mmCIF file of C-alpha atoms and ligand atoms in Angstrom:
data_model
loop_
_atom_site.group_PDB
_atom_site.id
_atom_site.type_symbol
_atom_site.label_atom_id
_atom_site.label_comp_id
_atom_site.label_asym_id
_atom_site.label_seq_id
_atom_site.Cartn_x
_atom_site.Cartn_y
_atom_site.Cartn_z
ATOM 1 C CA MET C 144 222.068 -85.879 -46.629
ATOM 2 C CA ALA C 145 220.645 -85.980 -43.136
ATOM 3 C CA SER C 146 217.505 -86.173 -41.084
ATOM 4 C CA LEU C 147 216.727 -83.877 -38.183
ATOM 5 C CA ARG C 148 214.736 -84.437 -35.026
ATOM 6 C CA LEU C 149 213.895 -81.993 -32.264
ATOM 7 C CA GLU C 150 212.581 -83.537 -29.051
ATOM 8 C CA ALA C 151 210.831 -81.180 -26.620
ATOM 9 C CA VAL C 152 213.356 -78.430 -27.331
ATOM 10 C CA THR C 153 212.989 -75.456 -25.011
ATOM 11 C CA VAL C 154 214.966 -72.221 -25.189
ATOM 12 C CA ARG C 155 214.516 -69.392 -22.702
ATOM 13 C CA PHE C 156 215.853 -65.872 -22.642
ATOM 14 C CA GLY C 157 215.364 -64.764 -19.031
ATOM 15 C CA ASP C 158 211.673 -65.204 -18.322
ATOM 16 C CA ARG C 159 210.818 -65.278 -22.053
ATOM 17 C CA THR C 160 210.332 -68.716 -23.611
ATOM 18 C CA ALA C 161 211.433 -68.515 -27.250
ATOM 19 C CA LEU C 162 210.870 -72.236 -27.902
ATOM 20 C CA ASP C 163 208.441 -74.179 -25.739
ATOM 21 C CA ALA C 164 208.957 -77.971 -25.855
ATOM 22 C CA VAL C 165 209.091 -78.082 -29.661
ATOM 23 C CA ASP C 166 208.958 -81.508 -31.359
ATOM 24 C CA LEU C 167 209.857 -81.551 -35.042
ATOM 25 C CA ASP C 168 211.042 -84.133 -37.565
ATOM 26 C CA VAL C 169 212.596 -83.330 -40.918
ATOM 27 C CA ALA C 170 213.106 -86.430 -43.054
ATOM 28 C CA ASP C 171 216.076 -87.028 -45.311
ATOM 29 C CA HIS C 172 215.550 -85.047 -48.590
ATOM 30 C CA GLU C 173 212.545 -83.216 -47.160
ATOM 31 C CA ILE C 174 212.050 -79.449 -47.525
ATOM 32 C CA VAL C 175 210.395 -78.034 -44.423
ATOM 33 C CA CYS C 176 209.516 -74.382 -44.062
ATOM 34 C CA VAL C 177 208.873 -72.823 -40.669
ATOM 35 C CA LEU C 178 206.413 -69.973 -40.945
ATOM 36 C CA GLY C 179 205.319 -67.552 -38.265
ATOM 37 C CA PRO C 180 205.031 -63.934 -37.223
ATOM 38 C CA SER C 181 207.913 -61.909 -35.855
ATOM 39 C CA GLY C 182 209.042 -63.200 -32.471
ATOM 40 C CA SER C 183 207.433 -66.631 -32.823
ATOM 41 C CA GLY C 184 210.799 -68.382 -32.423
ATOM 42 C CA LYS C 185 211.804 -69.175 -36.014
ATOM 43 C CA SER C 186 215.378 -67.894 -35.855
ATOM 44 C CA THR C 187 215.901 -69.413 -32.426
ATOM 45 C CA LEU C 188 214.897 -72.773 -33.908
ATOM 46 C CA LEU C 189 217.568 -72.476 -36.600
ATOM 47 C CA ARG C 190 220.175 -71.298 -34.124
ATOM 48 C CA VAL C 191 219.554 -74.233 -31.824
ATOM 49 C CA VAL C 192 219.856 -76.726 -34.713
ATOM 50 C CA ALA C 193 223.032 -75.013 -35.924
ATOM 51 C CA GLY C 194 224.521 -75.175 -32.434
ATOM 52 C CA LEU C 195 224.759 -71.398 -32.090
ATOM 53 C CA ARG C 196 222.668 -71.832 -28.967
ATOM 54 C CA GLU C 197 222.210 -74.924 -26.773
ATOM 55 C CA PRO C 198 218.647 -75.808 -25.723
ATOM 56 C CA ASP C 199 217.719 -75.278 -22.067
ATOM 57 C CA ALA C 200 215.841 -78.588 -22.262
ATOM 58 C CA GLY C 201 215.215 -81.252 -24.897
ATOM 59 C CA ARG C 202 217.426 -82.732 -27.589
ATOM 60 C CA VAL C 203 218.516 -81.974 -31.153
ATOM 61 C CA LEU C 204 219.386 -85.087 -33.179
ATOM 62 C CA LEU C 205 220.999 -85.157 -36.612
ATOM 63 C CA ASP C 206 220.857 -88.580 -38.250
ATOM 64 C CA GLY C 207 219.839 -89.914 -34.857
ATOM 65 C CA ARG C 208 222.881 -88.493 -33.040
ATOM 66 C CA ASP C 209 222.383 -86.151 -30.104
ATOM 67 C CA GLN C 210 224.149 -82.864 -30.905
ATOM 68 C CA LEU C 211 224.616 -81.701 -27.320
ATOM 69 C CA GLY C 212 228.075 -80.154 -27.082
ATOM 70 C CA VAL C 213 228.829 -80.667 -30.812
ATOM 71 C CA ALA C 214 230.320 -77.444 -32.238
ATOM 72 C CA THR C 215 228.556 -75.705 -35.136
ATOM 73 C CA HIS C 216 231.261 -76.502 -37.704
ATOM 74 C CA ARG C 217 231.125 -80.199 -36.792
ATOM 75 C CA ARG C 218 227.368 -80.574 -37.268
ATOM 76 C CA GLY C 219 227.470 -80.735 -41.066
ATOM 77 C CA VAL C 220 224.817 -78.072 -41.467
ATOM 78 C CA GLY C 221 224.888 -75.206 -43.960
ATOM 79 C CA LEU C 222 223.438 -71.835 -43.057
ATOM 80 C CA MET C 223 222.227 -69.034 -45.254
ATOM 81 C CA PHE C 224 220.962 -65.853 -43.647
ATOM 82 C CA GLN C 225 218.668 -63.193 -45.012
ATOM 83 C CA ASP C 226 221.289 -60.512 -45.506
ATOM 84 C CA HIS C 227 223.561 -63.030 -47.327
ATOM 85 C CA GLN C 228 226.575 -61.930 -45.233
ATOM 86 C CA LEU C 229 228.979 -62.124 -48.128
ATOM 87 C CA PHE C 230 232.540 -60.923 -47.586
ATOM 88 C CA PRO C 231 232.716 -57.633 -49.506
ATOM 89 C CA THR C 232 236.502 -57.758 -49.892
ATOM 90 C CA ARG C 233 236.468 -61.180 -51.567
ATOM 91 C CA ASP C 234 235.354 -61.906 -55.090
ATOM 92 C CA VAL C 235 232.571 -64.380 -55.924
ATOM 93 C CA GLY C 236 234.977 -67.348 -56.034
ATOM 94 C CA GLY C 237 236.545 -66.348 -52.701
ATOM 95 C CA ASN C 238 233.122 -66.224 -51.091
ATOM 96 C CA VAL C 239 231.987 -69.591 -52.441
ATOM 97 C CA ALA C 240 235.307 -71.237 -51.520
ATOM 98 C CA PHE C 241 235.204 -69.923 -47.953
ATOM 99 C CA GLY C 242 233.623 -72.997 -46.358
ATOM 100 C CA LEU C 243 235.787 -75.323 -48.424
ATOM 101 C CA ARG C 244 238.970 -73.694 -47.131
ATOM 102 C CA MET C 245 237.642 -73.993 -43.576
ATOM 103 C CA HIS C 246 237.228 -77.722 -44.214
ATOM 104 C CA GLY C 247 240.791 -78.026 -45.564
ATOM 105 C CA THR C 248 239.784 -78.836 -49.150
ATOM 106 C CA PRO C 249 242.891 -78.812 -51.418
ATOM 107 C CA PRO C 250 242.991 -75.682 -53.677
ATOM 108 C CA GLU C 251 242.543 -77.499 -57.036
ATOM 109 C CA GLU C 252 239.552 -79.417 -55.756
ATOM 110 C CA ALA C 253 238.098 -76.204 -54.298
ATOM 111 C CA GLU C 254 238.535 -74.497 -57.706
ATOM 112 C CA ARG C 255 236.616 -77.309 -59.392
ATOM 113 C CA ARG C 256 233.862 -77.249 -56.803
ATOM 114 C CA VAL C 257 233.469 -73.446 -57.045
ATOM 115 C CA ALA C 258 233.061 -73.661 -60.840
ATOM 116 C CA GLU C 259 230.567 -76.502 -60.454
ATOM 117 C CA LEU C 260 228.494 -74.564 -57.903
ATOM 118 C CA LEU C 261 228.475 -71.346 -59.901
ATOM 119 C CA ASP C 262 227.123 -73.348 -62.847
ATOM 120 C CA LEU C 263 224.527 -74.885 -60.560
ATOM 121 C CA VAL C 264 223.210 -71.549 -59.271
ATOM 122 C CA GLY C 265 223.184 -69.997 -62.738
ATOM 123 C CA LEU C 266 226.287 -67.782 -62.433
ATOM 124 C CA PRO C 267 228.824 -69.525 -64.686
ATOM 125 C CA GLY C 268 232.020 -67.567 -65.164
ATOM 126 C CA ALA C 269 231.280 -65.112 -62.327
ATOM 127 C CA ARG C 270 234.224 -66.330 -60.238
ATOM 128 C CA ARG C 271 236.348 -63.163 -60.481
ATOM 129 C CA ARG C 272 233.541 -60.627 -60.131
ATOM 130 C CA PRO C 273 233.517 -58.490 -56.968
ATOM 131 C CA VAL C 274 230.442 -59.327 -54.888
ATOM 132 C CA THR C 275 229.743 -55.623 -54.407
ATOM 133 C CA ALA C 276 229.069 -55.373 -58.164
ATOM 134 C CA LEU C 277 226.298 -57.976 -58.081
ATOM 135 C CA SER C 278 222.530 -57.466 -57.969
ATOM 136 C CA GLY C 279 220.548 -58.649 -54.936
ATOM 137 C CA GLY C 280 219.431 -61.780 -56.778
ATOM 138 C CA GLU C 281 222.991 -62.585 -57.867
ATOM 139 C CA GLN C 282 224.267 -62.102 -54.323
ATOM 140 C CA GLN C 283 221.582 -64.476 -53.124
ATOM 141 C CA ARG C 284 222.838 -67.105 -55.584
ATOM 142 C CA VAL C 285 226.427 -66.632 -54.394
ATOM 143 C CA ALA C 286 225.308 -67.042 -50.782
ATOM 144 C CA LEU C 287 223.482 -70.218 -51.765
ATOM 145 C CA ALA C 288 226.536 -71.582 -53.601
ATOM 146 C CA ARG C 289 228.665 -70.825 -50.540
ATOM 147 C CA ALA C 290 226.225 -72.631 -48.222
ATOM 148 C CA LEU C 291 226.052 -75.669 -50.545
ATOM 149 C CA ALA C 292 229.797 -75.879 -51.221
ATOM 150 C CA PRO C 293 230.800 -78.127 -48.286
ATOM 151 C CA ARG C 294 227.892 -80.511 -49.145
ATOM 152 C CA PRO C 295 226.009 -79.966 -45.877
ATOM 153 C CA GLY C 296 223.758 -82.795 -44.701
ATOM 154 C CA LEU C 297 221.156 -80.211 -43.751
ATOM 155 C CA LEU C 298 220.798 -76.799 -45.335
ATOM 156 C CA MET C 299 219.156 -74.096 -43.239
ATOM 157 C CA LEU C 300 217.829 -70.905 -44.746
ATOM 158 C CA ASP C 301 216.792 -67.881 -42.675
ATOM 159 C CA GLU C 302 214.486 -65.615 -44.723
ATOM 160 C CA PRO C 303 216.651 -66.457 -47.747
ATOM 161 C CA LEU C 304 214.827 -64.174 -50.155
ATOM 162 C CA GLY C 305 213.793 -61.515 -47.640
ATOM 163 C CA GLN C 306 215.671 -58.626 -49.233
ATOM 164 C CA LEU C 307 214.607 -59.211 -52.811
ATOM 165 C CA ASP C 308 211.703 -57.681 -54.691
ATOM 166 C CA ARG C 309 208.549 -59.697 -55.126
ATOM 167 C CA SER C 310 208.857 -60.833 -58.747
ATOM 168 C CA LEU C 311 212.478 -61.918 -58.291
ATOM 169 C CA ARG C 312 211.525 -63.758 -55.100
ATOM 170 C CA GLU C 313 208.743 -65.617 -56.850
ATOM 171 C CA ARG C 314 211.101 -66.716 -59.616
ATOM 172 C CA LEU C 315 213.983 -67.678 -57.335
ATOM 173 C CA VAL C 316 211.837 -69.675 -54.947
ATOM 174 C CA VAL C 317 210.755 -71.949 -57.796
ATOM 175 C CA GLU C 318 214.384 -72.316 -58.917
ATOM 176 C CA LEU C 319 215.441 -73.109 -55.356
ATOM 177 C CA ARG C 320 212.854 -75.838 -55.013
ATOM 178 C CA GLN C 321 213.918 -77.427 -58.297
ATOM 179 C CA LEU C 322 217.567 -77.229 -57.281
ATOM 180 C CA PHE C 323 216.997 -78.795 -53.856
ATOM 181 C CA ARG C 324 214.884 -81.530 -55.426
ATOM 182 C CA ARG C 325 217.622 -82.309 -57.931
ATOM 183 C CA LEU C 326 220.345 -82.381 -55.282
ATOM 184 C CA GLY C 327 218.160 -84.244 -52.776
ATOM 185 C CA THR C 328 219.038 -81.617 -50.174
ATOM 186 C CA THR C 329 217.378 -81.757 -46.756
ATOM 187 C CA VAL C 330 216.234 -78.209 -46.077
ATOM 188 C CA LEU C 331 214.927 -76.383 -43.031
ATOM 189 C CA ALA C 332 213.939 -72.847 -43.992
ATOM 190 C CA VAL C 333 212.289 -70.105 -41.970
ATOM 191 C CA THR C 334 210.266 -67.245 -43.342
ATOM 192 C CA HIS C 335 207.381 -64.987 -42.400
ATOM 193 C CA ASP C 336 206.212 -64.946 -46.030
ATOM 194 C CA GLN C 337 203.544 -67.572 -46.619
ATOM 195 C CA GLY C 338 203.849 -67.391 -50.410
ATOM 196 C CA GLU C 339 207.534 -68.229 -50.136
ATOM 197 C CA ALA C 340 206.887 -71.068 -47.680
ATOM 198 C CA PHE C 341 204.100 -72.586 -49.762
ATOM 199 C CA ALA C 342 206.144 -72.428 -52.970
ATOM 200 C CA LEU C 343 209.292 -73.899 -51.412
ATOM 201 C CA ALA C 344 208.150 -76.497 -48.910
ATOM 202 C CA ASP C 345 207.015 -80.109 -48.938
ATOM 203 C CA ARG C 346 205.730 -79.392 -45.455
ATOM 204 C CA VAL C 347 205.098 -76.181 -43.562
ATOM 205 C CA VAL C 348 205.274 -75.688 -39.823
ATOM 206 C CA VAL C 349 203.374 -72.686 -38.463
ATOM 207 C CA MET C 350 204.730 -71.281 -35.208
ATOM 208 C CA ASP C 351 202.965 -69.208 -32.583
ATOM 209 C CA ARG C 352 204.830 -67.870 -29.560
ATOM 210 C CA GLY C 353 207.421 -70.626 -29.409
ATOM 211 C CA ARG C 354 205.027 -73.481 -30.147
ATOM 212 C CA ILE C 355 203.980 -75.335 -33.250
ATOM 213 C CA ALA C 356 200.433 -74.264 -34.122
ATOM 214 C CA GLN C 357 200.081 -76.545 -37.164
ATOM 215 C CA THR C 358 202.120 -78.719 -39.451
ATOM 216 C CA GLY C 359 201.078 -80.140 -42.825
ATOM 217 C CA SER C 360 201.550 -79.896 -46.564
ATOM 218 C CA PRO C 361 201.033 -76.398 -47.993
ATOM 219 C CA VAL C 362 197.668 -77.479 -49.419
ATOM 220 C CA GLU C 363 196.525 -79.042 -46.126
ATOM 221 C CA VAL C 364 197.408 -75.944 -44.128
ATOM 222 C CA TRP C 365 195.852 -73.613 -46.682
ATOM 223 C CA GLN C 366 192.651 -75.611 -46.977
ATOM 224 C CA ARG C 367 192.280 -76.599 -43.337
ATOM 225 C CA PRO C 368 193.902 -74.041 -41.053
ATOM 226 C CA ALA C 369 193.791 -75.712 -37.649
ATOM 227 C CA SER C 370 193.014 -72.680 -35.521
ATOM 228 C CA GLU C 371 191.971 -69.054 -35.616
ATOM 229 C CA PHE C 372 195.602 -68.031 -35.141
ATOM 230 C CA VAL C 373 196.730 -69.982 -38.218
ATOM 231 C CA ALA C 374 193.761 -68.781 -40.279
ATOM 232 C CA ARG C 375 194.384 -65.112 -39.445
ATOM 233 C CA PHE C 376 198.120 -65.500 -40.002
ATOM 234 C CA LEU C 377 197.378 -66.847 -43.481
ATOM 235 C CA GLY C 378 195.322 -63.718 -44.130
ATOM 236 C CA PHE C 379 191.796 -65.097 -43.775
ATOM 237 C CA THR C 380 189.373 -62.606 -42.240
ATOM 238 C CA ASN C 381 185.886 -64.154 -42.542
ATOM 239 C CA ILE C 382 186.100 -65.631 -39.069
ATOM 240 C CA ALA C 383 183.313 -65.463 -36.497
ATOM 241 C CA PRO C 384 181.863 -67.277 -33.501
ATOM 242 C CA ALA C 385 179.080 -69.637 -34.548
ATOM 243 C CA THR C 386 176.780 -72.331 -33.242
ATOM 244 C CA VAL C 387 176.410 -75.456 -35.329
ATOM 245 C CA ARG C 388 172.838 -76.810 -35.461
ATOM 246 C CA GLY C 389 171.710 -80.222 -36.606
ATOM 247 C CA GLY C 390 170.906 -80.408 -40.306
ATOM 248 C CA GLY C 391 174.181 -79.027 -41.647
ATOM 249 C CA THR C 392 173.880 -75.344 -40.786
ATOM 250 C CA ALA C 393 175.371 -72.925 -38.278
ATOM 251 C CA ASP C 394 174.062 -69.669 -36.806
ATOM 252 C CA THR C 395 176.591 -66.903 -37.454
ATOM 253 C CA PRO C 396 176.635 -63.088 -37.414
ATOM 254 C CA TRP C 397 175.954 -63.410 -41.177
ATOM 255 C CA GLY C 398 172.855 -65.528 -40.642
ATOM 256 C CA GLU C 399 172.559 -69.211 -41.395
ATOM 257 C CA VAL C 400 175.661 -70.697 -43.038
ATOM 258 C CA PRO C 401 175.914 -74.279 -44.371
ATOM 259 C CA VAL C 402 178.672 -76.360 -42.766
ATOM 260 C CA PRO C 403 180.419 -79.503 -44.057
ATOM 261 C CA PRO C 404 178.529 -82.757 -43.434
ATOM 262 C CA GLY C 405 179.359 -84.387 -40.119
ATOM 263 C CA THR C 406 180.230 -81.138 -38.307
ATOM 264 C CA PRO C 407 179.449 -81.765 -34.626
ATOM 265 C CA PRO C 408 176.790 -79.469 -33.136
ATOM 266 C CA GLY C 409 177.677 -76.795 -30.586
ATOM 267 C CA PRO C 410 179.583 -73.524 -30.332
ATOM 268 C CA CYS C 411 182.691 -73.056 -32.496
ATOM 269 C CA THR C 412 184.689 -70.550 -34.522
ATOM 270 C CA LEU C 413 183.910 -70.609 -38.210
ATOM 271 C CA LEU C 414 186.003 -69.589 -41.198
ATOM 272 C CA ILE C 415 184.406 -68.952 -44.574
ATOM 273 C CA ARG C 416 187.096 -68.884 -47.230
ATOM 274 C CA PRO C 417 186.605 -65.976 -49.688
ATOM 275 C CA ALA C 418 185.922 -68.438 -52.523
ATOM 276 C CA GLY C 419 182.885 -69.662 -50.553
ATOM 277 C CA VAL C 420 181.242 -66.225 -50.481
ATOM 278 C CA ARG C 421 179.324 -65.904 -53.753
ATOM 279 C CA GLN C 422 176.335 -64.193 -55.271
ATOM 280 C CA ALA C 423 173.060 -66.010 -54.511
ATOM 281 C CA ASP C 424 171.573 -67.916 -57.451
ATOM 282 C CA ALA C 425 167.919 -67.283 -56.678
ATOM 283 C CA PRO C 426 166.583 -63.692 -56.739
ATOM 284 C CA GLY C 427 165.356 -62.427 -53.378
ATOM 285 C CA ARG C 428 167.451 -64.954 -51.416
ATOM 286 C CA GLY C 429 170.746 -64.508 -49.648
ATOM 287 C CA LEU C 430 172.330 -61.912 -47.377
ATOM 288 C CA PRO C 431 172.129 -58.364 -48.827
ATOM 289 C CA CYS C 432 175.585 -56.726 -48.791
ATOM 290 C CA THR C 433 177.031 -53.494 -50.193
ATOM 291 C CA VAL C 434 180.232 -53.826 -52.219
ATOM 292 C CA THR C 435 182.671 -51.470 -50.476
ATOM 293 C CA ALA C 436 185.931 -52.348 -52.264
ATOM 294 C CA ARG C 437 187.104 -54.228 -55.319
ATOM 295 C CA THR C 438 190.784 -55.131 -55.710
ATOM 296 C CA LEU C 439 192.592 -57.036 -58.428
ATOM 297 C CA ARG C 440 194.716 -59.642 -56.655
ATOM 298 C CA GLY C 441 197.692 -59.210 -58.986
ATOM 299 C CA GLY C 442 200.500 -61.700 -59.438
ATOM 300 C CA GLY C 443 199.108 -62.772 -62.812
ATOM 301 C CA SER C 444 195.702 -63.713 -61.372
ATOM 302 C CA SER C 445 192.440 -62.387 -62.782
ATOM 303 C CA GLU C 446 190.687 -63.004 -59.460
ATOM 304 C CA ILE C 447 189.084 -60.038 -57.769
ATOM 305 C CA SER C 448 188.934 -59.575 -54.022
ATOM 306 C CA LEU C 449 185.691 -57.927 -52.862
ATOM 307 C CA LEU C 450 184.825 -56.415 -49.507
ATOM 308 C CA LEU C 451 181.126 -56.767 -48.719
ATOM 309 C CA ASP C 452 179.381 -54.906 -45.919
ATOM 310 C CA PRO C 453 176.348 -56.809 -44.643
ATOM 311 C CA GLY C 454 175.149 -53.853 -42.518
ATOM 312 C CA SER C 455 175.159 -55.925 -39.362
ATOM 313 C CA GLY C 456 177.935 -58.446 -38.742
ATOM 314 C CA PRO C 457 181.607 -58.279 -39.761
ATOM 315 C CA VAL C 458 182.644 -57.237 -43.272
ATOM 316 C CA LEU C 459 183.011 -60.237 -45.579
ATOM 317 C CA GLU C 460 185.791 -60.876 -48.059
ATOM 318 C CA ALA C 461 184.811 -62.618 -51.285
ATOM 319 C CA SER C 462 186.779 -63.625 -54.329
ATOM 320 C CA CYS C 463 185.402 -63.935 -57.819
ATOM 321 C CA PRO C 464 186.542 -63.754 -61.439
ATOM 322 C CA LEU C 465 187.040 -60.274 -62.883
ATOM 323 C CA ARG C 466 184.261 -60.713 -65.474
ATOM 324 C CA THR C 467 181.575 -61.349 -62.827
ATOM 325 C CA ALA C 468 182.796 -58.851 -60.199
ATOM 326 C CA PRO C 469 180.146 -56.295 -59.168
ATOM 327 C CA GLU C 470 180.944 -52.575 -59.009
ATOM 328 C CA PRO C 471 181.624 -50.846 -55.673
ATOM 329 C CA GLY C 472 178.458 -49.265 -54.282
ATOM 330 C CA THR C 473 176.142 -51.945 -55.671
ATOM 331 C CA THR C 474 174.096 -54.256 -53.490
ATOM 332 C CA VAL C 475 174.490 -57.991 -53.934
ATOM 333 C CA ALA C 476 172.768 -60.974 -52.318
ATOM 334 C CA VAL C 477 175.338 -63.315 -50.835
ATOM 335 C CA ALA C 478 175.190 -67.099 -50.352
ATOM 336 C CA PHE C 479 177.787 -69.426 -48.846
ATOM 337 C CA ASP C 480 179.313 -72.736 -49.993
ATOM 338 C CA ALA C 481 179.680 -75.423 -47.308
ATOM 339 C CA GLY C 482 182.787 -76.743 -49.096
ATOM 340 C CA GLU C 483 184.640 -73.516 -48.262
ATOM 341 C CA VAL C 484 183.556 -73.401 -44.628
ATOM 342 C CA VAL C 485 186.101 -74.573 -42.035
ATOM 343 C CA VAL C 486 185.366 -75.177 -38.367
ATOM 344 C CA LEU C 487 188.461 -73.952 -36.542
ATOM 345 C CA GLY C 488 189.903 -75.607 -33.488
ATOM 346 C CA ARG C 489 190.908 -73.718 -30.419
ATOM 347 C CA ASP C 490 194.455 -72.293 -30.234
ATOM 348 C CA THR C 491 195.957 -74.993 -28.082
ATOM 349 C CA GLY C 492 199.392 -74.187 -29.440
ATOM 350 C CA ASP C 493 200.386 -77.853 -29.508
ATOM 351 C CA GLY C 494 199.550 -78.543 -33.141
ATOM 352 C CA THR C 495 196.510 -80.625 -32.292
ATOM 353 C CA ALA C 496 193.969 -77.836 -32.608
HETATM 354 N N1 ATP V 787 219.390 -63.043 -27.702
HETATM 355 C C1 ATP V 787 218.166 -62.855 -27.216
HETATM 356 N N2 ATP V 787 217.978 -62.307 -26.007
HETATM 357 C C2 ATP V 787 216.729 -62.130 -25.500
HETATM 358 N N3 ATP V 787 215.585 -62.487 -26.142
HETATM 359 C C3 ATP V 787 215.714 -63.037 -27.349
HETATM 360 C C4 ATP V 787 217.005 -63.246 -27.953
HETATM 361 N N4 ATP V 787 216.801 -63.827 -29.163
HETATM 362 C C5 ATP V 787 215.463 -63.963 -29.314
HETATM 363 N N5 ATP V 787 214.816 -63.495 -28.231
HETATM 364 C C6 ATP V 787 213.352 -63.499 -28.019
HETATM 365 O O1 ATP V 787 212.868 -64.805 -28.314
HETATM 366 C C7 ATP V 787 211.648 -64.731 -29.053
HETATM 367 C C8 ATP V 787 211.810 -65.454 -30.377
HETATM 368 O O2 ATP V 787 212.725 -64.728 -31.182
HETATM 369 P P1 ATP V 787 213.154 -65.195 -32.647
HETATM 370 O O3 ATP V 787 214.211 -64.257 -33.133
HETATM 371 O O4 ATP V 787 213.482 -66.640 -32.626
HETATM 372 O O5 ATP V 787 211.794 -64.979 -33.445
HETATM 373 P P2 ATP V 787 211.554 -64.947 -35.017
HETATM 374 O O6 ATP V 787 210.290 -65.694 -35.223
HETATM 375 O O7 ATP V 787 212.760 -65.422 -35.736
HETATM 376 O O8 ATP V 787 211.324 -63.410 -35.280
HETATM 377 P P3 ATP V 787 211.714 -62.528 -36.593
HETATM 378 O O9 ATP V 787 210.796 -62.990 -37.688
HETATM 379 O O10 ATP V 787 211.390 -61.137 -36.137
HETATM 380 O O11 ATP V 787 213.161 -62.752 -36.869
HETATM 381 C C9 ATP V 787 211.323 -63.260 -29.183
HETATM 382 O O12 ATP V 787 210.418 -62.918 -28.171
HETATM 383 C C10 ATP V 787 212.654 -62.569 -28.987
HETATM 384 O O13 ATP V 787 212.475 -61.285 -28.433
#
């Protein structure tokens, strides 16, 4: 397996900067997922590592070796794209063996490897099936087997599960993680789906307009989004300008909100995670809000998402268990938990927000 390092990699298309001095390390055996909205530079990042595009500035190193001028097929990287790009005229075995033939693997050895890989991806005995007769999930497995066949040092996945329906995606992403763990594969994946990234990755990298906005473990990024951009991208909406006072509170459009101990005083942008918006314990206290919507989160969770209109100030999102969820149209008094309040940094775009 291999390690990857990007040093100040810049890629421009005319006057558009797709990657802006990006630094990134992927350790041997690590699974890193690059997450970001459309146009943030995710695919360009993969293309530059694969050698499909040379950087305009900066360096790409694989196992410490500068890849400048090294052709794609000599980099030892495997690529799997979102539309699978299987060859429709070849059967499953022919597709999986493709990379092996390109590498001059003798036919008997290739046969053995194909059988081994089809076992690995859960398609034993599918060698002679036409790929056009496979389901989306099966095609995805064939594409994965094909990418793994030449034992790439680094496996790169571009929206690998993009075409599949949600429940299949959720199942396959767990299988993929287990498989990569077992094989010790170094993986660089890109996706715009945070659920997929969080389920797959040891570390996520959030991109914003060609720069890294934040990097950290899925839990770190989820619990402590570094900036308003990252927080909004993750789907948080309870974000507002605030002024932190001494004594552990901040003035916000929702009134006084407790902040974590040690928060420096002054103006800032505050995020209140939905779990930190709850019904006040004491009668007559708290911010009166009207429940305007109540949605079951789905995905096997019994958590309810509530939209609360405080009359003045932005609508608040709260989450609570189904059994305690108030009905739409009712008025509730809302209190906030300091443990779910995050002071966001400014969007510096250099990951240090
Ligand atoms: N071949 C190209 N010619 C001109 N501009 C390009 C080219 N490829 C990418 N870009 C631009 O570079 C930026 C980054 O594109 P990129 O495809 O890397 O983003 P992305 O995050 O992968 O987006 P998506 O999720 O939509 O695939 C975009 O502004 C895009 O328009």
